[in-house]
PDB file of C-alpha atoms in Angstrom:
ATOM      1  CA  MET A 162       0.159  -0.126  -0.102  1.00 53.00           C
ATOM      2  CA  GLU A 163       1.195   3.534  -0.965  1.00 57.00           C
ATOM      3  CA  PRO A 164       1.666   5.860   1.645  1.00 60.00           C
ATOM      4  CA  LEU A 165      -0.620   8.690   2.212  1.00 84.00           C
ATOM      5  CA  LEU A 166       0.912  12.329   1.099  1.00 90.00           C
ATOM      6  CA  THR A 167      -1.174  15.661   1.157  1.00 91.00           C
ATOM      7  CA  LYS A 168      -2.357  16.821  -2.096  1.00 94.00           C
ATOM      8  CA  THR A 169       0.683  19.678  -2.071  1.00 95.00           C
ATOM      9  CA  GLU A 170       3.430  16.269  -1.283  1.00 95.00           C
ATOM     10  CA  GLN A 171       1.793  14.729  -4.489  1.00 95.00           C
ATOM     11  CA  GLU A 172       1.968  17.662  -6.492  1.00 97.00           C
ATOM     12  CA  PHE A 173       6.127  18.280  -5.369  1.00 98.00           C
ATOM     13  CA  MET A 174       6.388  14.655  -6.085  1.00 97.00           C
ATOM     14  CA  GLU A 175       4.780  15.099  -9.913  1.00 98.00           C
ATOM     15  CA  ARG A 176       7.626  17.896 -10.137  1.00 98.00           C
ATOM     16  CA  ALA A 177      10.198  15.352  -9.101  1.00 98.00           C
ATOM     17  CA  PHE A 178       9.037  12.627 -11.530  1.00 98.00           C
ATOM     18  CA  GLN A 179       8.764  15.322 -14.510  1.00 98.00           C
ATOM     19  CA  HIS A 180      12.885  15.534 -13.820  1.00 98.00           C
ATOM     20  CA  ALA A 181      13.278  11.773 -13.834  1.00 98.00           C
ATOM     21  CA  TYR A 182      11.346  11.801 -17.348  1.00 98.00           C
ATOM     22  CA  GLU A 183      13.722  14.367 -18.361  1.00 97.00           C
ATOM     23  CA  ALA A 184      16.789  12.459 -17.192  1.00 97.00           C
ATOM     24  CA  LEU A 185      15.640   9.527 -18.900  1.00 95.00           C
ATOM     25  CA  ALA A 186      15.085  11.433 -22.410  1.00 95.00           C
ATOM     26  CA  ALA A 187      18.624  12.296 -21.752  1.00 95.00           C
ATOM     27  CA  GLN A 188      20.063   9.135 -21.269  1.00 93.00           C
ATOM     28  CA  GLU A 189      20.581   9.461 -17.622  1.00 95.00           C
ATOM     29  CA  VAL A 190      19.529   7.077 -14.756  1.00 95.00           C
ATOM     30  CA  PRO A 191      15.817   8.593 -14.357  1.00 97.00           C
ATOM     31  CA  VAL A 192      16.248  10.001 -11.026  1.00 98.00           C
ATOM     32  CA  GLY A 193      14.385  13.283 -10.728  1.00 98.00           C
ATOM     33  CA  CYS A 194      14.253  15.671  -7.477  1.00 98.00           C
ATOM     34  CA  ILE A 195      13.016  18.927  -6.114  1.00 98.00           C
ATOM     35  CA  PHE A 196      13.734  20.559  -2.591  1.00 98.00           C
ATOM     36  CA  VAL A 197      10.879  22.418  -1.120  1.00 98.00           C
ATOM     37  CA  HIS A 198      11.363  24.665   1.733  1.00 98.00           C
ATOM     38  CA  ASN A 199       8.273  26.588   3.342  1.00 96.00           C
ATOM     39  CA  ASN A 200       6.010  24.874   0.669  1.00 96.00           C
ATOM     40  CA  THR A 201       7.890  26.638  -1.942  1.00 97.00           C
ATOM     41  CA  GLU A 202      10.196  24.521  -4.412  1.00 97.00           C
ATOM     42  CA  ILE A 203      13.812  25.821  -4.166  1.00 97.00           C
ATOM     43  CA  ALA A 204      15.851  23.669  -6.024  1.00 98.00           C
ATOM     44  CA  PHE A 205      15.326  21.019  -8.758  1.00 98.00           C
ATOM     45  CA  GLY A 206      17.632  18.616 -10.521  1.00 95.00           C
ATOM     46  CA  ARG A 207      17.791  15.085 -12.304  1.00 97.00           C
ATOM     47  CA  ASN A 208      21.188  13.022 -12.716  1.00 96.00           C
ATOM     48  CA  THR A 209      23.577  14.402 -14.783  1.00 97.00           C
ATOM     49  CA  VAL A 210      26.485  11.752 -14.315  1.00 96.00           C
ATOM     50  CA  ASN A 211      26.885  10.716 -17.941  1.00 93.00           C
ATOM     51  CA  GLN A 212      26.362  14.394 -19.332  1.00 95.00           C
ATOM     52  CA  THR A 213      29.149  15.952 -16.865  1.00 96.00           C
ATOM     53  CA  LYS A 214      31.054  12.345 -16.661  1.00 95.00           C
ATOM     54  CA  ASN A 215      31.225  13.056 -12.960  1.00 96.00           C
ATOM     55  CA  ALA A 216      29.962  10.023 -11.125  1.00 95.00           C
ATOM     56  CA  THR A 217      28.627  12.291  -8.275  1.00 96.00           C
ATOM     57  CA  ARG A 218      26.212  14.431  -9.876  1.00 97.00           C
ATOM     58  CA  HIS A 219      23.127  12.953  -8.545  1.00 98.00           C
ATOM     59  CA  ALA A 220      19.910  14.537  -8.399  1.00 98.00           C
ATOM     60  CA  GLU A 221      20.182  15.136  -4.553  1.00 98.00           C
ATOM     61  CA  ILE A 222      23.628  16.704  -4.711  1.00 98.00           C
ATOM     62  CA  ASN A 223      22.624  19.076  -7.716  1.00 98.00           C
ATOM     63  CA  CYS A 224      19.898  20.387  -5.442  1.00 98.00           C
ATOM     64  CA  ILE A 225      22.089  20.569  -2.076  1.00 98.00           C
ATOM     65  CA  GLU A 226      24.402  22.744  -4.912  1.00 98.00           C
ATOM     66  CA  GLN A 227      21.596  24.909  -5.941  1.00 98.00           C
ATOM     67  CA  VAL A 228      20.282  25.398  -2.381  1.00 98.00           C
ATOM     68  CA  THR A 229      23.956  26.219  -1.124  1.00 98.00           C
ATOM     69  CA  ASP A 230      23.845  28.985  -3.847  1.00 97.00           C
ATOM     70  CA  TYR A 231      20.380  30.338  -2.938  1.00 97.00           C
ATOM     71  CA  CYS A 232      21.452  30.652   0.758  1.00 97.00           C
ATOM     72  CA  LYS A 233      25.019  32.623  -0.089  1.00 97.00           C
ATOM     73  CA  THR A 234      23.007  34.902  -2.859  1.00 97.00           C
ATOM     74  CA  ASN A 235      20.226  35.632  -0.425  1.00 96.00           C
ATOM     75  CA  ASN A 236      22.555  35.584   2.866  1.00 97.00           C
ATOM     76  CA  PHE A 237      20.669  32.987   4.533  1.00 97.00           C
ATOM     77  CA  ASN A 238      22.342  30.960   7.264  1.00 97.00           C
ATOM     78  CA  LEU A 239      22.874  27.382   5.370  1.00 96.00           C
ATOM     79  CA  ILE A 240      22.795  25.261   8.384  1.00 95.00           C
ATOM     80  CA  ASP A 241      19.294  26.619   9.398  1.00 97.00           C
ATOM     81  CA  PHE A 242      17.951  26.767   5.855  1.00 98.00           C
ATOM     82  CA  PHE A 243      18.172  22.859   5.211  1.00 98.00           C
ATOM     83  CA  LYS A 244      16.830  21.991   8.527  1.00 98.00           C
ATOM     84  CA  GLY A 245      13.405  23.261   6.894  1.00 98.00           C
ATOM     85  CA  VAL A 246      13.726  21.308   3.802  1.00 98.00           C
ATOM     86  CA  THR A 247      11.576  18.355   2.444  1.00 98.00           C
ATOM     87  CA  VAL A 248      13.085  16.534  -0.454  1.00 98.00           C
ATOM     88  CA  PHE A 249      11.241  14.796  -2.974  1.00 98.00           C
ATOM     89  CA  VAL A 250      12.728  12.422  -5.209  1.00 98.00           C
ATOM     90  CA  THR A 251      11.771   9.507  -7.178  1.00 98.00           C
ATOM     91  CA  VAL A 252      14.093   6.858  -5.936  1.00 98.00           C
ATOM     92  CA  GLU A 253      15.655   6.253  -2.199  1.00 97.00           C
ATOM     93  CA  PRO A 254      18.968   8.220  -2.081  1.00 97.00           C
ATOM     94  CA  CYS A 255      22.045   6.461  -2.384  1.00 97.00           C
ATOM     95  CA  ILE A 256      24.229   6.018   0.442  1.00 97.00           C
ATOM     96  CA  MET A 257      26.530   8.589  -0.635  1.00 97.00           C
ATOM     97  CA  CYS A 258      23.396  11.108  -1.387  1.00 97.00           C
ATOM     98  CA  ILE A 259      21.604  10.033   1.775  1.00 97.00           C
ATOM     99  CA  ASN A 260      24.236  10.508   4.065  1.00 97.00           C
ATOM    100  CA  ALA A 261      24.690  14.202   2.629  1.00 97.00           C
ATOM    101  CA  LEU A 262      21.145  15.031   3.073  1.00 98.00           C
ATOM    102  CA  PHE A 263      21.518  13.675   6.841  1.00 97.00           C
ATOM    103  CA  ASP A 264      24.372  15.733   7.478  1.00 97.00           C
ATOM    104  CA  LEU A 265      22.676  18.787   6.252  1.00 97.00           C
ATOM    105  CA  GLN A 266      20.059  17.671   8.935  1.00 97.00           C
ATOM    106  CA  VAL A 267      16.837  17.903   5.948  1.00 98.00           C
ATOM    107  CA  GLN A 268      13.658  17.876   7.616  1.00 98.00           C
ATOM    108  CA  THR A 269      12.065  15.463   5.682  1.00 97.00           C
ATOM    109  CA  ILE A 270      12.689  12.845   2.463  1.00 97.00           C
ATOM    110  CA  VAL A 271      10.122  11.773   0.401  1.00 97.00           C
ATOM    111  CA  PHE A 272      10.444   9.023  -2.174  1.00 97.00           C
ATOM    112  CA  GLY A 273       9.598   6.581  -4.822  1.00 96.00           C
ATOM    113  CA  CYS A 274      10.591   3.289  -4.860  1.00 97.00           C
ATOM    114  CA  ARG A 275      13.564   1.558  -2.778  1.00 95.00           C
ATOM    115  CA  ASN A 276      17.088   1.244  -4.524  1.00 93.00           C
ATOM    116  CA  ASP A 277      18.291  -2.373  -4.321  1.00 91.00           C
ATOM    117  CA  ARG A 278      22.002  -1.472  -5.544  1.00 90.00           C
ATOM    118  CA  PHE A 279      22.639   1.435  -3.994  1.00 91.00           C
ATOM    119  CA  GLY A 280      19.921   2.742  -1.555  1.00 92.00           C
ATOM    120  CA  GLY A 281      21.031   4.378   1.516  1.00 93.00           C
ATOM    121  CA  ARG A 282      18.812   2.491   3.572  1.00 91.00           C
ATOM    122  CA  THR A 283      17.860  -0.917   1.704  1.00 91.00           C
ATOM    123  CA  VAL A 284      21.236  -1.740   1.235  1.00 92.00           C
ATOM    124  CA  PHE A 285      23.069   0.045   4.203  1.00 93.00           C
ATOM    125  CA  ASP A 286      21.134   1.339   6.736  1.00 93.00           C
ATOM    126  CA  VAL A 287      22.943   4.897   7.078  1.00 95.00           C
ATOM    127  CA  ALA A 288      20.434   6.133   9.924  1.00 94.00           C
ATOM    128  CA  GLY A 289      21.316   3.162  11.944  1.00 93.00           C
ATOM    129  CA  VAL A 290      25.005   4.583  12.114  1.00 94.00           C
ATOM    130  CA  VAL A 291      24.149   8.556  11.797  1.00 94.00           C
ATOM    131  CA  HIS A 292      20.856   8.830  13.857  1.00 93.00           C
ATOM    132  CA  PRO A 293      19.498  11.700  11.961  1.00 94.00           C
ATOM    133  CA  LYS A 294      16.707  13.753  12.947  1.00 94.00           C
ATOM    134  CA  THR A 295      15.092  13.510   9.493  1.00 96.00           C
ATOM    135  CA  ILE A 296      11.858  11.937   8.836  1.00 95.00           C
ATOM    136  CA  ILE A 297      11.637   9.364   5.898  1.00 94.00           C
ATOM    137  CA  LYS A 298       8.380   8.387   3.665  1.00 93.00           C
ATOM    138  CA  GLY A 299       9.304   5.632   1.060  1.00 93.00           C
ATOM    139  CA  GLY A 300       7.117   4.081  -1.498  1.00 93.00           C
ATOM    140  CA  PHE A 301       5.039   6.704  -3.241  1.00 94.00           C
ATOM    141  CA  ARG A 302       4.259   5.993  -7.082  1.00 95.00           C
ATOM    142  CA  ALA A 303       7.089   3.080  -6.381  1.00 96.00           C
ATOM    143  CA  ASP A 304       5.827   0.869  -9.714  1.00 96.00           C
ATOM    144  CA  GLU A 305       6.203   4.027 -11.937  1.00 97.00           C
ATOM    145  CA  ALA A 306       9.777   4.943 -10.082  1.00 97.00           C
ATOM    146  CA  MET A 307      10.674   1.332 -10.671  1.00 96.00           C
ATOM    147  CA  ASN A 308       9.412   1.269 -14.282  1.00 96.00           C
ATOM    148  CA  LEU A 309      11.600   4.097 -15.157  1.00 96.00           C
ATOM    149  CA  LEU A 310      15.018   2.539 -14.171  1.00 94.00           C
ATOM    150  CA  LYS A 311      13.977  -0.611 -15.586  1.00 92.00           C
ATOM    151  CA  GLU A 312      13.265   1.168 -18.807  1.00 93.00           C
ATOM    152  CA  PHE A 313      16.816   3.021 -18.623  1.00 92.00           C
ATOM    153  CA  TYR A 314      18.559  -0.425 -17.809  1.00 87.00           C
ATOM    154  CA  LYS A 315      17.085  -1.596 -21.166  1.00 87.00           C
ATOM    155  CA  GLY A 316      18.907   0.390 -23.313  1.00 76.00           C
ATOM    156  CA  VAL A 317      22.894   0.694 -23.164  1.00 63.00           C
ATOM    157  CA  ASN A 318      24.334   3.435 -21.246  1.00 60.00           C
ATOM    158  CA  PRO A 319      26.515   5.090 -23.192  1.00 60.00           C
ATOM    159  CA  SER A 320      28.722   6.396 -20.772  1.00 63.00           C
ATOM    160  CA  ALA A 321      29.197   3.216 -19.198  1.00 60.00           C
ATOM    161  CA  PRO A 322      32.738   1.631 -19.043  1.00 62.00           C
ATOM    162  CA  PRO A 323      33.413  -1.329 -21.528  1.00 64.00           C
ATOM    163  CA  SER A 324      32.507  -4.730 -20.396  1.00 61.00           C
ATOM    164  CA  LYS A 325      35.448  -6.605 -18.482  1.00 64.00           C
ATOM    165  CA  VAL A 326      33.346 -10.091 -18.504  1.00 60.00           C
ATOM    166  CA  LYS A 327      35.519 -12.976 -19.849  1.00 63.00           C
ATOM    167  CA  VAL A 328      34.635 -14.765 -22.998  1.00 59.00           C
ATOM    168  CA  ARG A 329      35.822 -18.167 -23.894  1.00 64.00           C
ATOM    169  CA  GLY A 330      38.976 -17.455 -21.729  1.00 58.00           C
ATOM    170  CA  LYS A 331      39.678 -13.959 -23.129  1.00 56.00           C
ATOM    171  CA  LYS A 332      38.628 -10.466 -21.725  1.00 55.00           C
ATOM    172  CA  THR A 333      36.566  -8.175 -23.939  1.00 52.00           C
TER     173      THR A 333
END
């Protein structure tokens, strides 16, 4: 059963999914994300790993960078500001991203599907180590988020390194 989200939360999640579809169209892992503060979207992003050739350019990291710039421009205290941020992301944040979000003490993380490969709850329970105050809600539109991932992985990732699978005793 899908968790209950308010109408406003559903609208924010819809925006995150729009960015995930953009990522898929750009041949990136289809993860979309928005950061909300006081019911206002202040950052949005999608994975840009292939585009930038930088493995850390996940949707959440791109949003963190935008919020950092936003706080500097508006002379807001970054530490206090992040404590009021809710993150809407289509896939459970990976270990790297969830740790960054916990470290920034975001208020809430709302995600779509579990991340069975790299998830910061599913693969390794980061919260069990760092004991964050962050509230986590998962499973919203999980089937749709998982189908986006499956669609991406059906194709060939143009930025993936060459396979090193041995064939008849030879490396390919």
